[in-house]
Structures are given as C-alpha cells and as structure tokens.
Short mmCIF file of C-alpha atoms in Angstrom, two decimals:
data_model
loop_
_atom_site.label_atom_id
_atom_site.label_comp_id
_atom_site.label_asym_id
_atom_site.label_seq_id
_atom_site.Cartn_x
_atom_site.Cartn_y
_atom_site.Cartn_z
CA MET X 28 32.24 26.33 -23.95
CA SER X 29 33.63 24.59 -20.86
CA VAL X 30 33.84 25.93 -17.34
CA PHE X 31 36.42 23.30 -16.40
CA LEU X 32 39.28 25.78 -16.20
CA LYS X 33 41.64 23.34 -14.50
CA GLU X 34 41.52 19.57 -14.32
CA HIS X 35 40.30 17.87 -11.16
CA PRO X 36 43.00 15.67 -9.62
CA PRO X 37 41.83 12.17 -8.55
CA VAL X 38 40.63 11.84 -4.97
CA VAL X 39 43.10 9.78 -2.94
CA PRO X 40 42.41 9.51 0.81
CA PRO X 41 45.20 10.76 3.07
CA SER X 42 47.45 8.14 4.59
CA GLY X 43 45.96 6.67 7.76
CA THR X 44 42.34 7.23 6.65
CA VAL X 45 39.86 4.41 7.17
CA VAL X 46 39.08 3.27 3.64
CA VAL X 47 37.18 0.47 1.94
CA LYS X 48 39.22 -2.73 2.14
CA GLU X 49 36.99 -5.06 0.11
CA VAL X 50 33.65 -5.29 -1.68
CA ARG X 51 31.98 -8.71 -1.67
CA ALA X 52 28.84 -9.76 -3.55
CA TYR X 53 26.83 -12.84 -2.60
CA VAL X 54 23.76 -14.78 -3.64
CA VAL X 55 21.73 -17.19 -1.54
CA ALA X 56 22.92 -20.71 -2.38
CA ASP X 57 19.80 -21.81 -4.25
CA LYS X 58 16.11 -21.01 -4.68
CA SER X 59 15.06 -23.43 -1.94
CA ALA X 60 17.36 -21.70 0.58
CA GLU X 61 16.09 -18.30 -0.56
CA GLU X 62 12.49 -19.37 0.00
CA ASP X 63 13.43 -20.82 3.40
CA ALA X 64 14.83 -17.37 4.26
CA GLY X 65 11.45 -15.81 3.47
CA GLY X 66 12.69 -14.39 0.19
CA ALA X 67 15.76 -12.61 1.63
CA ALA X 68 16.30 -9.60 -0.69
CA ASP X 69 13.60 -10.78 -3.15
CA CYS X 70 10.08 -10.57 -1.76
CA HIS X 71 8.78 -12.73 -4.62
CA ALA X 72 11.02 -15.71 -3.77
CA GLN X 73 8.25 -17.40 -1.82
CA ALA X 74 7.12 -21.01 -1.52
CA LYS X 75 4.14 -22.38 -3.45
CA GLY X 76 0.78 -21.14 -2.22
CA HIS X 77 1.98 -17.71 -1.04
CA TRP X 78 -0.51 -14.94 -1.83
CA ILE X 79 2.10 -12.73 -3.50
CA VAL X 80 2.86 -15.28 -6.23
CA ASP X 81 -0.11 -17.65 -6.40
CA THR X 82 -3.22 -15.48 -6.27
CA PRO X 83 -4.55 -13.61 -9.32
CA ILE X 84 -2.41 -10.47 -9.72
CA ALA X 85 -2.46 -8.49 -12.98
CA ASN X 86 1.03 -8.10 -14.46
CA PRO X 87 2.76 -7.49 -17.82
CA MET X 88 2.53 -11.23 -18.65
CA SER X 89 -1.18 -11.58 -17.83
CA SER X 90 -2.22 -11.65 -21.48
CA TYR X 91 -0.35 -14.95 -21.91
CA SER X 92 -2.64 -17.57 -20.42
CA LEU X 93 0.17 -20.11 -20.02
CA TYR X 94 1.66 -17.93 -17.27
CA LYS X 95 -1.47 -16.73 -15.46
CA ALA X 96 -1.65 -19.26 -12.66
CA SER X 97 1.46 -18.08 -10.85
CA ARG X 98 3.83 -15.18 -11.31
CA LYS X 99 6.67 -17.60 -10.69
CA LEU X 100 5.83 -19.34 -13.97
CA TRP X 101 7.16 -16.38 -15.95
CA GLY X 102 10.11 -15.92 -13.62
CA ILE X 103 9.32 -13.00 -11.33
CA ASP X 104 11.83 -14.53 -8.89
CA ALA X 105 14.33 -15.76 -11.50
CA VAL X 106 17.12 -13.24 -10.84
CA GLY X 107 17.04 -13.48 -7.06
CA SER X 108 18.74 -11.85 -4.10
CA MET X 109 22.13 -10.17 -4.08
CA ILE X 110 23.77 -9.16 -0.82
CA VAL X 111 26.77 -6.82 -0.85
CA GLU X 112 29.24 -6.33 1.97
CA VAL X 113 31.61 -3.37 2.09
CA GLU X 114 34.41 -4.00 4.60
CA LEU X 115 36.47 -1.10 5.92
CA THR X 116 40.12 -1.26 6.95
CA ASN X 117 39.05 -0.93 10.59
CA GLY X 118 36.98 -4.13 10.31
CA MET X 119 33.55 -2.51 10.15
CA VAL X 120 31.20 -3.98 7.54
CA GLY X 121 28.27 -2.34 5.78
CA VAL X 122 25.49 -4.35 4.13
CA GLY X 123 23.37 -3.49 1.09
CA ILE X 124 20.94 -5.59 -0.92
CA ALA X 125 19.14 -5.66 -4.25
CA ILE X 126 17.40 -8.05 -6.61
CA ALA X 127 20.35 -8.69 -8.93
CA GLY X 128 21.46 -12.31 -8.42
CA GLU X 129 24.62 -13.68 -10.03
CA PRO X 130 24.63 -11.16 -12.90
CA GLY X 131 24.69 -8.37 -10.34
CA CYS X 132 27.53 -10.07 -8.47
CA PHE X 133 29.60 -10.07 -11.68
CA ILE X 134 29.01 -6.34 -12.18
CA VAL X 135 29.89 -5.57 -8.55
CA GLU X 136 33.05 -7.67 -8.31
CA LYS X 137 34.43 -7.41 -11.84
CA HIS X 138 33.57 -3.81 -12.66
CA LEU X 139 32.32 -1.56 -9.88
CA SER X 140 34.65 -2.66 -7.07
CA ARG X 141 37.54 -0.66 -8.59
CA PHE X 142 35.74 2.59 -7.77
CA VAL X 143 35.05 1.61 -4.16
CA GLU X 144 38.06 -0.27 -2.78
CA GLY X 145 40.81 1.98 -1.41
CA GLN X 146 38.41 4.92 -1.28
CA ASP X 147 37.16 6.85 1.74
CA PRO X 148 33.57 5.65 2.39
CA ARG X 149 32.60 9.25 3.12
CA ASN X 150 33.11 10.10 -0.55
CA VAL X 151 29.77 8.60 -1.54
CA GLU X 152 29.04 11.17 -4.25
CA TYR X 153 32.43 10.60 -5.89
CA ILE X 154 32.03 6.82 -5.78
CA TRP X 155 28.43 6.88 -7.03
CA ASP X 156 29.21 9.17 -9.95
CA GLN X 157 32.09 7.00 -11.12
CA MET X 158 30.02 3.81 -10.87
CA TRP X 159 27.17 5.40 -12.82
CA ARG X 160 29.29 7.04 -15.55
CA SER X 161 31.36 3.90 -16.09
CA THR X 162 28.25 1.79 -16.76
CA ILE X 163 26.29 4.15 -19.02
CA ASN X 164 27.34 2.18 -22.10
CA TYR X 165 25.49 -0.92 -20.86
CA GLY X 166 23.49 0.24 -17.87
CA ARG X 167 21.30 3.30 -17.30
CA LYS X 168 18.39 1.27 -15.85
CA GLY X 169 17.54 -2.15 -14.48
CA LEU X 170 20.10 -4.63 -13.26
CA THR X 171 23.13 -2.34 -13.44
CA ILE X 172 21.53 0.41 -11.37
CA GLN X 173 20.33 -2.23 -8.91
CA ALA X 174 23.94 -3.38 -8.51
CA ILE X 175 25.03 0.22 -7.91
CA SER X 176 22.18 0.56 -5.38
CA ALA X 177 23.40 -2.39 -3.31
CA ILE X 178 26.94 -1.00 -3.12
CA ASP X 179 25.65 2.47 -2.26
CA LEU X 180 23.48 1.13 0.56
CA ALA X 181 26.39 -0.90 1.94
CA LEU X 182 28.54 2.26 1.89
CA TRP X 183 25.93 4.27 3.80
CA ASP X 184 25.59 1.43 6.32
CA ALA X 185 29.37 1.32 6.78
CA LEU X 186 29.54 5.12 7.02
CA GLY X 187 26.88 5.15 9.71
CA LYS X 188 28.86 2.59 11.69
CA LEU X 189 32.06 4.59 11.18
CA ARG X 190 30.36 7.75 12.46
CA ASN X 191 28.34 5.80 15.08
CA GLU X 192 25.09 7.36 13.86
CA PRO X 193 21.92 6.14 12.16
CA VAL X 194 21.79 6.87 8.44
CA TYR X 195 18.87 9.27 8.90
CA GLN X 196 21.14 11.47 11.04
CA LEU X 197 23.76 11.51 8.27
CA LEU X 198 21.02 12.64 5.87
CA GLY X 199 20.13 15.66 8.01
CA GLY X 200 18.24 14.25 10.98
CA LYS X 201 14.54 13.71 11.63
CA THR X 202 11.67 15.50 9.95
CA LYS X 203 9.17 13.36 11.86
CA ASP X 204 9.40 11.59 15.21
CA ARG X 205 7.55 8.47 14.02
CA LEU X 206 6.82 7.13 10.54
CA PRO X 207 3.26 6.01 9.67
CA VAL X 208 3.03 2.75 7.68
CA TYR X 209 0.52 1.29 5.24
CA ALA X 210 0.22 -2.36 4.23
CA THR X 211 0.29 -3.97 0.80
CA THR X 212 -1.72 -7.13 1.26
CA ALA X 213 -4.29 -9.63 0.08
CA ARG X 214 -6.27 -9.04 3.31
CA PRO X 215 -7.03 -5.34 3.89
CA ASP X 216 -9.42 -6.24 6.71
CA ILE X 217 -6.57 -7.79 8.71
CA ALA X 218 -4.25 -4.87 7.88
CA LYS X 219 -6.77 -2.47 9.38
CA LYS X 220 -7.04 -4.55 12.56
CA LEU X 221 -3.23 -4.56 12.84
CA GLY X 222 -3.21 -0.76 12.94
CA PHE X 223 -1.94 0.16 9.49
CA VAL X 224 -2.95 3.59 8.21
CA GLN X 225 -3.99 2.31 4.77
CA ALA X 226 -4.25 -0.94 2.82
CA LYS X 227 -3.33 -1.58 -0.79
CA ILE X 228 -4.40 -4.65 -2.73
CA PRO X 229 -3.18 -6.00 -6.07
CA LEU X 230 -5.55 -5.70 -9.00
CA PRO X 231 -6.40 -9.29 -9.97
CA TYR X 232 -7.15 -8.97 -13.69
CA GLY X 233 -5.94 -7.05 -16.73
CA PRO X 234 -7.08 -6.28 -20.28
CA GLY X 235 -6.34 -9.86 -21.37
CA ASP X 236 -9.16 -11.06 -19.12
CA GLY X 237 -11.78 -9.15 -21.12
CA ASP X 238 -14.89 -7.37 -19.90
CA GLU X 239 -15.62 -10.11 -17.37
CA GLY X 240 -12.16 -9.44 -15.87
CA MET X 241 -13.11 -5.77 -15.47
CA ARG X 242 -16.33 -6.77 -13.69
CA MET X 243 -14.41 -9.08 -11.37
CA ASN X 244 -11.90 -6.30 -10.64
CA ILE X 245 -14.73 -4.04 -9.49
CA GLN X 246 -16.18 -6.85 -7.40
CA ARG X 247 -12.82 -7.48 -5.72
CA ILE X 248 -12.33 -3.78 -4.97
CA LYS X 249 -15.89 -3.51 -3.63
CA GLU X 250 -15.40 -6.47 -1.31
CA ALA X 251 -12.07 -5.12 -0.09
CA LYS X 252 -13.57 -1.68 0.56
CA GLU X 253 -16.56 -3.16 2.39
CA SER X 254 -14.18 -5.14 4.61
CA VAL X 255 -12.45 -1.98 5.87
CA GLY X 256 -15.27 0.55 5.71
CA LYS X 257 -15.90 3.58 3.57
CA ASP X 258 -13.55 5.89 5.49
CA PHE X 259 -10.47 3.67 5.63
CA PRO X 260 -8.05 4.41 2.75
CA LEU X 261 -7.73 1.65 0.15
CA SER X 262 -5.45 1.70 -2.91
CA ILE X 263 -4.84 -0.70 -5.79
CA ASP X 264 -1.56 -1.85 -7.34
CA CYS X 265 -1.77 -2.63 -11.07
CA TYR X 266 1.88 -3.75 -11.50
CA MET X 267 2.49 -2.39 -15.03
CA SER X 268 -0.44 -4.38 -16.44
CA LEU X 269 -2.95 -1.98 -17.98
CA THR X 270 -3.41 0.19 -21.07
CA VAL X 271 -4.38 3.87 -21.15
CA PRO X 272 -8.05 3.24 -22.09
CA TYR X 273 -8.39 0.41 -19.57
CA ALA X 274 -6.89 2.48 -16.72
CA ILE X 275 -9.20 5.41 -17.45
CA GLN X 276 -12.26 3.14 -17.64
CA LEU X 277 -11.26 1.39 -14.41
CA ALA X 278 -10.92 4.71 -12.58
CA HIS X 279 -14.38 5.79 -13.74
CA LYS X 280 -15.98 2.47 -12.76
CA ILE X 281 -14.41 2.56 -9.30
CA LYS X 282 -15.71 6.09 -8.76
CA GLU X 283 -19.19 5.11 -9.93
CA GLU X 284 -19.53 1.67 -8.35
CA VAL X 285 -17.33 1.52 -5.22
CA PRO X 286 -18.65 3.58 -2.29
CA GLY X 287 -15.75 5.57 -0.84
CA GLY X 288 -13.60 4.88 -3.90
CA ILE X 289 -9.83 4.41 -3.66
CA LYS X 290 -6.95 6.59 -2.54
CA TRP X 291 -4.66 5.82 -5.50
CA MET X 292 -4.13 3.65 -8.55
CA GLU X 293 -0.51 2.47 -8.73
CA GLU X 294 1.82 1.67 -11.63
CA HIS X 295 -1.02 1.10 -14.05
CA LEU X 296 1.12 1.30 -17.21
CA HIS X 297 4.45 0.09 -18.55
CA PRO X 298 7.14 2.19 -16.79
CA ASP X 299 8.45 3.69 -20.06
CA ASP X 300 5.04 4.95 -21.19
CA TYR X 301 5.51 8.51 -19.92
CA ASP X 302 3.02 9.92 -22.43
CA GLY X 303 0.47 7.33 -21.34
CA TYR X 304 0.88 8.17 -17.66
CA ALA X 305 0.44 11.86 -18.44
CA GLU X 306 -2.71 11.15 -20.47
CA VAL X 307 -4.31 9.03 -17.74
CA LYS X 308 -3.62 11.68 -15.12
CA GLN X 309 -4.96 14.44 -17.38
CA LYS X 310 -8.19 12.57 -18.18
CA ALA X 311 -8.85 10.79 -14.86
CA GLY X 312 -6.83 12.70 -12.27
CA HIS X 313 -10.02 14.12 -10.73
CA LEU X 314 -11.21 10.60 -9.82
CA ASN X 315 -8.34 9.40 -7.61
CA LEU X 316 -4.59 9.82 -7.19
CA PHE X 317 -2.19 8.13 -9.61
CA THR X 318 1.22 6.86 -8.52
CA CYS X 319 4.23 5.27 -10.20
CA GLY X 320 8.02 4.93 -10.14
CA GLU X 321 8.61 1.54 -8.54
CA HIS X 322 10.41 0.36 -11.67
CA GLU X 323 12.01 3.69 -12.55
CA TYR X 324 15.74 4.39 -12.22
CA THR X 325 17.94 7.40 -11.34
CA ARG X 326 17.00 11.05 -11.23
CA TYR X 327 16.80 11.15 -15.02
CA GLY X 328 13.90 8.71 -15.12
CA PHE X 329 12.10 10.47 -12.29
CA ARG X 330 12.65 13.83 -13.96
CA GLN X 331 10.56 12.52 -16.86
CA LEU X 332 7.72 11.59 -14.50
CA LEU X 333 7.82 15.00 -12.84
CA GLU X 334 8.21 17.20 -15.91
CA ARG X 335 5.49 15.38 -17.84
CA LYS X 336 3.09 15.48 -14.86
CA CYS X 337 2.69 11.70 -14.91
CA CYS X 338 1.65 11.14 -11.31
CA ASP X 339 0.65 12.50 -7.92
CA VAL X 340 3.14 10.41 -5.93
CA LEU X 341 6.58 8.99 -6.76
CA GLN X 342 7.42 5.47 -5.52
CA PRO X 343 11.12 4.69 -6.02
CA ASP X 344 12.47 1.45 -4.62
CA ILE X 345 15.60 2.48 -2.72
CA THR X 346 17.30 -0.86 -3.38
CA TRP X 347 16.80 -0.43 -7.14
CA CYS X 348 16.70 3.28 -8.08
CA GLY X 349 20.34 4.04 -7.25
CA GLY X 350 20.50 3.71 -3.48
CA ILE X 351 20.35 6.44 -0.86
CA THR X 352 22.73 8.72 -2.77
CA GLU X 353 20.40 8.91 -5.76
CA ALA X 354 17.16 8.69 -3.78
CA ARG X 355 17.95 11.86 -1.86
CA ARG X 356 18.31 13.67 -5.19
CA ILE X 357 14.94 12.27 -6.30
CA CYS X 358 13.31 13.46 -3.07
CA ALA X 359 14.82 16.93 -3.43
CA MET X 360 13.73 17.17 -7.06
CA ALA X 361 10.18 16.01 -6.22
CA SER X 362 9.89 18.63 -3.48
CA ALA X 363 10.25 21.39 -6.08
CA TYR X 364 7.05 20.03 -7.69
CA ASP X 365 5.26 19.47 -4.35
CA ILE X 366 5.12 15.75 -5.17
CA PRO X 367 5.29 13.32 -2.21
CA VAL X 368 7.71 10.39 -2.30
CA ILE X 369 6.44 7.11 -0.85
CA PRO X 370 9.08 4.46 -1.61
CA HIS X 371 8.21 0.95 -2.68
CA GLY X 372 9.10 -1.65 -0.04
CA SER X 373 12.79 -1.33 0.84
CA SER X 374 12.19 -1.60 4.61
CA VAL X 375 15.03 -0.02 6.61
CA TYR X 376 16.66 1.30 3.47
CA SER X 377 13.62 3.52 2.83
CA TYR X 378 12.67 4.18 6.47
CA HIS X 379 15.88 6.14 7.12
CA LEU X 380 15.37 8.22 3.98
CA GLN X 381 11.77 8.90 4.95
CA TYR X 382 12.73 9.99 8.45
CA ALA X 383 15.03 12.59 6.88
CA PHE X 384 12.80 14.05 4.14
CA GLN X 385 9.64 16.04 4.86
CA ASN X 386 7.98 15.02 1.57
CA CYS X 387 8.01 11.31 2.50
CA PRO X 388 4.78 11.09 4.52
CA ILE X 389 4.19 7.34 4.92
CA ALA X 390 6.04 4.05 4.44
CA GLU X 391 5.02 0.76 2.86
CA LEU X 392 5.24 -2.71 4.36
CA ILE X 393 4.39 -5.62 2.10
CA MET X 394 2.69 -8.30 4.19
CA LEU X 395 4.83 -11.36 3.53
CA ALA X 396 3.08 -13.89 5.73
CA PRO X 397 1.83 -16.53 3.25
CA LYS X 398 -1.82 -15.76 4.06
CA ALA X 399 -1.21 -12.03 4.73
CA ASP X 400 -2.51 -12.54 8.26
CA GLU X 401 0.41 -11.32 10.37
CA ILE X 402 3.32 -8.87 10.28
CA GLN X 403 6.62 -10.40 9.19
CA PRO X 404 9.96 -8.83 8.21
CA TYR X 405 10.11 -7.62 4.61
CA PHE X 406 13.50 -9.29 4.16
CA GLY X 407 12.38 -12.55 5.77
CA SER X 408 15.06 -13.94 8.07
CA LEU X 409 17.93 -12.17 6.26
CA PHE X 410 18.42 -9.90 9.27
CA THR X 411 18.01 -10.75 12.94
CA ASP X 412 16.64 -7.36 13.95
CA GLU X 413 14.67 -5.76 11.10
CA PRO X 414 12.30 -3.24 12.74
CA LEU X 415 8.58 -3.93 12.36
CA PRO X 416 5.65 -1.53 12.62
CA ALA X 417 3.48 -1.45 15.71
CA GLY X 418 0.23 0.49 16.00
CA GLY X 419 0.67 1.81 12.48
CA TYR X 420 4.15 3.30 13.02
CA ILE X 421 7.80 2.45 12.48
CA ASP X 422 10.16 3.58 15.22
CA LEU X 423 13.87 3.47 14.41
CA ASP X 424 16.31 2.90 17.27
CA PRO X 425 18.52 6.02 17.55
CA THR X 426 21.26 3.98 19.27
CA LYS X 427 21.81 1.69 16.28
CA PRO X 428 24.32 3.03 13.75
CA GLY X 429 23.99 2.64 9.99
CA PHE X 430 20.70 1.09 8.95
CA GLY X 431 20.53 -0.67 12.31
CA VAL X 432 20.22 -4.26 11.08
CA THR X 433 22.42 -7.34 11.47
CA LEU X 434 22.86 -10.18 8.98
CA ASN X 435 21.49 -13.47 10.29
CA PRO X 436 24.48 -15.87 10.66
CA LYS X 437 22.27 -18.85 9.81
CA VAL X 438 21.16 -17.29 6.52
CA LYS X 439 24.66 -16.00 5.80
CA SER X 440 25.95 -19.56 6.02
CA THR X 441 23.91 -20.28 2.87
CA PHE X 442 25.54 -17.43 0.90
CA ARG X 443 27.70 -18.14 -2.13
CA ARG X 444 30.19 -15.67 -3.60
CA PRO X 445 30.26 -16.53 -7.32
CA TYR X 446 32.99 -14.08 -8.36
CA ALA X 447 35.35 -14.04 -5.40
CA ARG X 448 38.65 -12.25 -6.05
CA LYS X 449 42.13 -12.90 -4.72
CA ALA X 450 43.76 -10.43 -2.32
CA GLU X 451 46.11 -9.18 -5.04
CA GLU X 452 43.09 -8.27 -7.20
CA LEU X 453 41.70 -5.80 -4.66
CA ARG X 454 42.36 -2.11 -5.12
CA THR X 455 43.99 -0.28 -2.22
CA ARG X 456 44.67 3.29 -1.19
CA ALA X 457 48.30 2.75 -2.21
CA SER X 458 47.33 1.58 -5.69
CA LEU X 459 45.06 4.63 -6.05
CA ALA X 460 47.99 6.88 -5.13
CA ASP X 461 50.21 5.06 -7.61
CA ASP X 462 47.64 5.38 -10.40
CA LYS X 463 47.33 9.10 -9.63
CA GLN X 464 51.04 9.57 -10.31
CA LYS X 465 50.90 7.60 -13.56
CA ARG X 466 47.89 9.33 -15.09
CA PRO X 467 48.35 11.57 -18.15
CA GLU X 468 47.71 15.24 -17.46
CA GLY X 469 48.07 18.75 -18.82
CA LYS X 470 49.78 19.47 -22.12
CA GLU X 471 51.12 15.93 -22.42
CA TRP X 472 47.56 14.55 -22.45
CA LEU X 473 46.21 17.24 -24.77
CA SER X 474 49.01 16.66 -27.29
CA ARG X 475 48.20 12.98 -27.74
CA ALA X 476 45.45 13.42 -30.34
CA SER X 477 47.85 15.28 -32.67
CA LYS X 478 50.09 12.20 -32.77
CA ILE X 479 47.40 9.77 -33.97
CA MET X 480 47.79 10.51 -37.68
CA LYS X 481 51.54 9.94 -37.31
CA GLY X 482 50.92 6.48 -35.90
CA ASP X 483 52.47 7.59 -32.63
CA PHE X 484 50.14 5.95 -30.12
#
C-alpha cells in the first residue's frame, strides 16, 4: 500500500534564483604532477621512499609476495585524484574532491551533472537522492559513491559561500569550540612531541607473513608504545588485512605482551565481512576497542555495522562515503547507538562535520611528510590555506565561508578535464522548467501500460 496520495512535481527553482551553472570534473595531469602536489586528493600518490607507501604495511595484497615491497606495486594510487568544481550563476565556485580519477570524471560529467546543473544549490537532499537513485544499477559503493561525494562536497562549499557562512554553521553550528586531533604516522614519538592527543601506526605484517610476522608485529607495537609511554594512547591500523582468528590472537597478544596496550584496532577485516567484525568484537571486545568503516559507503552500509554490533567507533571517509549530506545521516544514526564517529582523513571536509556533531570527539591527521617528522597539509599543495593542527587542536576560521579553503592556482594549472562538455550540453533552469512541462503525469501516465499489448508505445 502506498502513501504517495499525489505525485510530487519536479523541483524547479523560481526565476531569478542563483542556481548551479556548471559542474566540472578534473584530474591532475599525470602521476608525476600529482606526486609533486603532495598527493593532492590521493594521500597515497607519494614519491618513492615515502613511509605511507614504502614501509611494511599490512594490506589485502600482503599475501602476494610480488607486491609486498611497496603498496604502489599493486596500484594503491592507480585511480588518483578527482577535483570537482560547482560554479553558480553568480560566479561563486565550490570545490569537492575524491579519489576517483578519470572514471569518476566520466560519471560526474556524463551522468550526474544533469541532476545538479540548473538546480538551486540549497536543494542538497533533492540532488543527492537523485544522484544516488540514478546510479543504483551500477553503483551502490566504491567509485560511484566517491563521485557523488565530490559533487556533494562542492555543493556544500558553494552553499557556504552563497550564505557567507562556514559549512559547520549550515549543519547546526558548533558542538565544541576546538577539535582535538590525533596523528596517523610511522613515528608516534614525534607525533606526541608535536602535541597530538593520540598516535596510530600501521600494522606491518599480516597472516601471509606467518608466525614470525606476528612476533614482529608485537615487537613493532611494543617499540612504538615504549616511545610514547604507557599512558599515551596508541592505536593500530590493519587496513583490511587480517582474518578473524588472526585479529583475535593479535588482540590477546597485545594485551598480554604490550604494557599499556592499545586504544583501538582499526579495519582489521575485509569491509564486507560484517559477521567477522561482529565475531571479533564479541570474542575480543574486552581487550581493546575495535573500529571500522573507512571503506564503507552510504547509510545502508553503516547500518549493517551498527545493527550487527561490529565496532565501537565508525570511521567514514567524508570524501568517499557520500559526502556531507550522507555523513550527517550516518552521524545521526550512530548517535542512536551511542557509537562515536571519528572520520578517516578528509581534512576540512570532516572537520566541519565534526564541529557540528557531538558524537565526533576527535579528528585524524595523516602525517604526510615523507619521514613522518613534521605536520603537512593532508591534501598536499592542492589548497593554499588548508588549516593545520597546533597544540593538538584544529581551529576553523569562522570568517571563511564554505569549507574555507582555496585551490592553489599553481596546482590547478596542472589539471586536465577529460570529459569537458560544450555550453549547449549543460542543463539550465530553463531546460528544467521545459522538461517539467513535457513530463507525463496523472491519468495519461497511468494509462500507458494498458497500451503495451496493443503495440501502442
């Protein structure tokens, strides 16, 4: 039985409204330029010798020895950065990013742009729902949702500029005056000296490295813990690399052999192994916290993690999970379970969300200096003014509208727009109004099925 008692007419902005003029999707010209930009939107697009790609880090490909030496060998940076601009008819431009590369640009320009151009940027829910529903047949997770995320972030950035307010104000204002930050790093000792509230290190070895790999994992965690002291929080990131038995054994060994233990074990299993996550938490949840969600998508994926009691903390990446529009739903849903949300990376795109939601207690900064020995912007030189933590906190400038960052003209000069469209291909408010008049409706629409058998279609 339906409760749609009358059809919903299409949303067409009133004449004179500031609407979206154009959506543009770019990649950085080539991998060398992306590395020169410090990775841009892809933190793994780093030059040879960088700790994040060329030190031992357990990952889903670790069991294949041909690809152990560097994560770049199996293509962790193969897809690359995508930068989306949403230009309004008043000239304002919003910027969103994701790891989606040229495939993402195709989805943005050739498919999703029709739901954005000509529309009022304030109608974010309407736009998001149409982008999501129109891609269910080939999307649901991964690249497609990352493309939607980039557009959504660009819309929120443009909307903040249109309203002359930071995004966190649009989301409901502050729930905290300053945001504490922890560091993901190869050097927890340096992170502590720099004032971070916690350090997280990657687990070096996985099941494919045998029992000796387990022993070396414990040694690495011991050394890291000793470098920061028993009372300083330390966590480990397993990057989807373990099995249920291995994760449970690792948690027990850490508790038994590492004085002070760890705060949490992160993303220890394949992201689709919901039953496995629930089992690990049930059998080892008394030993330390368990977190996941970095590679999960939309509220439907996170609902699985919550309902099955898979974790203690959710970690959506705001540039991948569906953007701000979907992330605020995830935060609201998690609050009903008293589960904190600590987004993966995302920099300014997560900071504004975390300012606005009480159940987002701390932020993450991945230390992207090659030797993890100094604080650098998460997005490299992509922006000229990305805020950086000081004394363990992020402070967002309340005078900067949108997400408060500006594209670096030097880096932008290396952008390439692989699927540029001509002016006549762009949708406008007028074309939306025209399509509204032409659409089938009422009895005429409902009578069409009865004509099929007559060949009248």
